[in-house]
């Protein structure tokens, strides 16, 4: 157990819908990263937050957004869902910017039907 | 752009043999290179990492080597066991707390 938690574990929804994925970092970790894992694209970085502020953006679609709250938990919002958005979404956390190690949560498996 | 190439994509070894997985990165500013093990349906688990100021690091049966000149790093697993069977990912990042750029993964199968 990495200490990073994610809810829900599984999510099944229809095209065009909107979902919210939640992540709680390890106690004391200030940085949160979101990654998408699909069969054809592998593990891809989406977005990073540090202490409530967006720090880096990767291949994140405009339909996707995220935020980090004062208690440091983070939410990833996916809207206007398409079949191709079906994937495993992982959150990872690290202590601080000077500390590179990232520890992954168990992931949320999103299925868009 | 930033890219990490990983080979082989699949690797099958007999229990007790060694396994080597190789990665090449494109961004010379990369300074942190972790390896993750992912079992089916589970989270990627950090197993070992190396920073750019070190050439080699070992932890029991696993070791990682880094060649900054060639922009190449490798994972070595000795005395493989069936429980080592999983998908292994290399990654690279730069700066402080930077995003991880992952390789495509290697599916390792250790046959008893």
XYZ file of C-alpha atoms in Angstrom:
225
model
C 0.000 0.000 0.000
C 1.553 3.299 -1.146
C -0.590 5.503 1.104
C -2.176 7.195 -1.909
C -5.916 6.580 -2.159
C -8.211 6.940 -5.143
C -11.975 6.697 -5.492
C -13.909 5.205 -7.066
C -12.138 1.993 -8.057
C -14.357 1.435 -11.047
C -16.587 3.764 -13.007
C -18.887 2.805 -15.855
C -20.645 5.564 -17.712
C -22.002 6.547 -21.105
C -20.617 8.742 -23.852
C -21.270 12.427 -23.330
C -21.346 12.147 -19.549
C -19.131 13.820 -16.950
C -17.273 12.108 -14.101
C -15.040 13.131 -11.224
C -12.107 11.069 -10.002
C -10.724 11.724 -6.554
C -7.223 11.312 -5.151
C -5.819 11.721 -1.654
C -2.021 11.926 -1.546
C 0.185 10.367 1.105
C 0.185 12.263 4.354
C 2.564 15.212 4.010
C 2.926 15.012 0.230
C 2.385 18.355 -1.471
C 2.616 17.337 -5.117
C -0.033 15.370 -7.008
C 0.297 13.987 -10.528
C -2.378 12.461 -12.765
C -1.539 9.806 -15.354
C -3.660 7.959 -17.886
C -2.900 4.361 -18.821
C -4.440 2.921 -21.952
C -3.475 -0.087 -24.050
C -2.426 1.938 -27.081
C -0.855 4.976 -25.377
C 0.804 3.420 -22.329
C 1.310 5.583 -19.229
C 0.878 9.261 -20.102
C 1.272 12.274 -17.842
C -1.797 14.507 -17.712
C -1.279 17.240 -15.128
C 0.577 18.126 -11.913
C -0.425 20.211 -8.914
C 1.828 21.443 -6.175
C 0.405 22.837 -2.954
C -2.822 23.854 -4.651
C -1.327 25.359 -7.794
C -1.109 23.864 -11.264
C 2.559 23.245 -12.021
C 2.776 21.296 -15.263
C 0.471 20.145 -18.010
C 0.939 17.193 -20.319
C -1.264 15.621 -22.929
C -4.486 16.601 -21.209
C -7.541 17.180 -23.351
C -9.505 20.419 -23.032
C -12.489 18.316 -21.910
C -10.457 17.310 -18.851
C -9.675 19.544 -15.901
C -8.265 19.108 -12.422
C -7.754 20.943 -9.180
C -6.048 20.498 -5.833
C -7.880 21.592 -2.732
C -6.516 23.200 0.472
C -6.464 19.787 2.194
C -4.253 18.659 -0.747
C -6.654 16.116 -2.186
C -7.124 16.411 -5.932
C -9.953 15.809 -8.357
C -9.786 15.060 -12.067
C -12.910 16.027 -13.991
C -13.606 14.371 -17.319
C -16.475 15.721 -19.413
C -18.162 14.989 -22.758
C -16.772 11.492 -22.422
C -15.878 9.494 -25.499
C -15.248 5.778 -25.953
C -11.531 6.500 -26.261
C -11.430 7.939 -22.748
C -11.806 4.447 -21.326
C -8.581 3.830 -19.424
C -6.979 3.447 -16.020
C -6.418 6.807 -14.360
C -3.672 6.917 -11.761
C -2.812 9.570 -9.269
C 0.685 9.758 -7.811
C 2.120 11.929 -5.080
C 5.528 13.086 -3.935
C 6.719 14.952 -0.869
C 7.964 18.140 -2.478
C 9.465 19.475 -5.657
C 13.002 18.585 -4.613
C 11.966 14.990 -4.032
C 11.468 13.049 -7.232
C 10.000 9.778 -5.993
C 6.384 9.392 -7.039
C 4.093 6.869 -5.366
C 1.037 5.702 -7.214
C -2.488 5.126 -6.002
C -4.516 2.029 -6.956
C -6.121 3.773 -9.910
C -9.655 4.307 -11.185
C -10.765 2.159 -14.087
C -13.067 4.192 -16.298
C -15.233 2.437 -18.856
C -17.212 4.577 -21.291
C -19.968 2.698 -23.094
C 10.595 16.201 -27.705
C 10.787 14.057 -24.592
C 10.776 10.370 -25.331
C 11.790 7.120 -23.628
C 12.289 3.971 -25.652
C 12.178 0.618 -23.846
C 13.253 -2.825 -25.060
C 12.324 -5.606 -25.251
C 8.535 -5.422 -25.131
C 8.351 -9.019 -23.899
C 10.937 -11.129 -22.123
C 10.665 -14.753 -21.072
C 13.295 -16.357 -18.816
C 13.691 -19.506 -16.777
C 13.561 -19.248 -13.012
C 17.027 -18.489 -11.694
C 18.213 -16.780 -14.872
C 18.955 -13.063 -15.165
C 16.762 -10.524 -16.959
C 17.888 -7.234 -18.482
C 15.611 -4.443 -19.692
C 17.036 -1.436 -21.520
C 15.820 2.134 -21.942
C 17.040 5.128 -23.911
C 15.947 8.686 -23.233
C 16.030 11.670 -25.564
C 16.207 14.698 -23.246
C 19.764 15.217 -21.998
C 18.403 17.356 -19.138
C 16.777 14.275 -17.568
C 18.251 13.630 -14.142
C 16.050 11.044 -12.435
C 15.336 7.521 -13.677
C 12.909 5.278 -11.759
C 11.750 1.757 -12.534
C 8.238 0.582 -11.765
C 6.773 -2.904 -11.551
C 3.107 -3.301 -12.405
C 1.152 -6.476 -11.822
C -2.062 -7.029 -13.732
C -4.737 -4.560 -12.664
C -2.539 -3.065 -9.952
C -0.740 0.221 -9.450
C 2.813 0.839 -10.716
C 5.132 0.165 -7.783
C 8.509 1.911 -7.511
C 11.198 -0.758 -7.219
C 14.444 1.153 -7.733
C 15.618 4.511 -9.013
C 18.836 6.259 -9.934
C 19.885 9.879 -10.194
C 22.156 11.326 -12.832
C 25.093 11.772 -10.461
C 25.331 7.999 -9.929
C 26.344 5.309 -12.427
C 24.991 2.235 -10.704
C 22.687 1.307 -7.834
C 21.876 -2.094 -6.393
C 19.165 -3.385 -4.075
C 19.345 -7.116 -3.379
C 18.533 -8.890 -6.665
C 17.868 -5.767 -8.700
C 20.314 -3.215 -10.037
C 20.151 -0.247 -12.343
C 22.961 1.214 -14.440
C 23.067 4.619 -16.103
C 25.198 5.810 -19.005
C 24.610 9.561 -19.308
C 26.796 9.901 -22.393
C 24.750 7.371 -24.308
C 21.494 8.464 -22.600
C 20.866 4.880 -21.718
C 19.851 3.056 -18.532
C 19.125 -0.569 -17.739
C 17.426 -2.746 -15.143
C 19.080 -5.996 -14.146
C 17.245 -8.686 -12.193
C 19.316 -11.661 -11.039
C 18.112 -15.053 -9.792
C 14.649 -14.418 -11.173
C 11.630 -15.916 -9.434
C 8.075 -16.537 -10.700
C 6.844 -13.635 -8.541
C 9.051 -11.303 -10.610
C 6.603 -11.846 -13.493
C 4.979 -8.480 -14.239
C 5.211 -5.497 -16.569
C 8.209 -3.277 -15.881
C 8.291 0.392 -16.852
C 11.283 2.672 -17.021
C 10.783 6.424 -16.772
C 12.746 9.638 -16.907
C 12.172 13.084 -15.476
C 14.055 16.358 -15.250
C 14.316 19.239 -12.897
C 12.818 19.067 -9.461
C 9.627 17.091 -9.037
C 9.169 16.820 -12.768
C 6.636 14.693 -14.597
C 7.600 11.127 -15.469
C 7.988 10.160 -19.125
C 7.456 6.416 -19.319
C 8.785 3.777 -21.641
C 6.344 1.433 -23.337
C 6.800 -1.352 -20.782
C 8.346 -4.829 -20.787
C 6.244 -7.862 -19.952
C 8.540 -10.203 -18.037
C 7.553 -13.846 -17.670
C 9.579 -16.083 -15.355
C 8.901 -19.748 -15.996
C 9.329 -22.190 -13.082
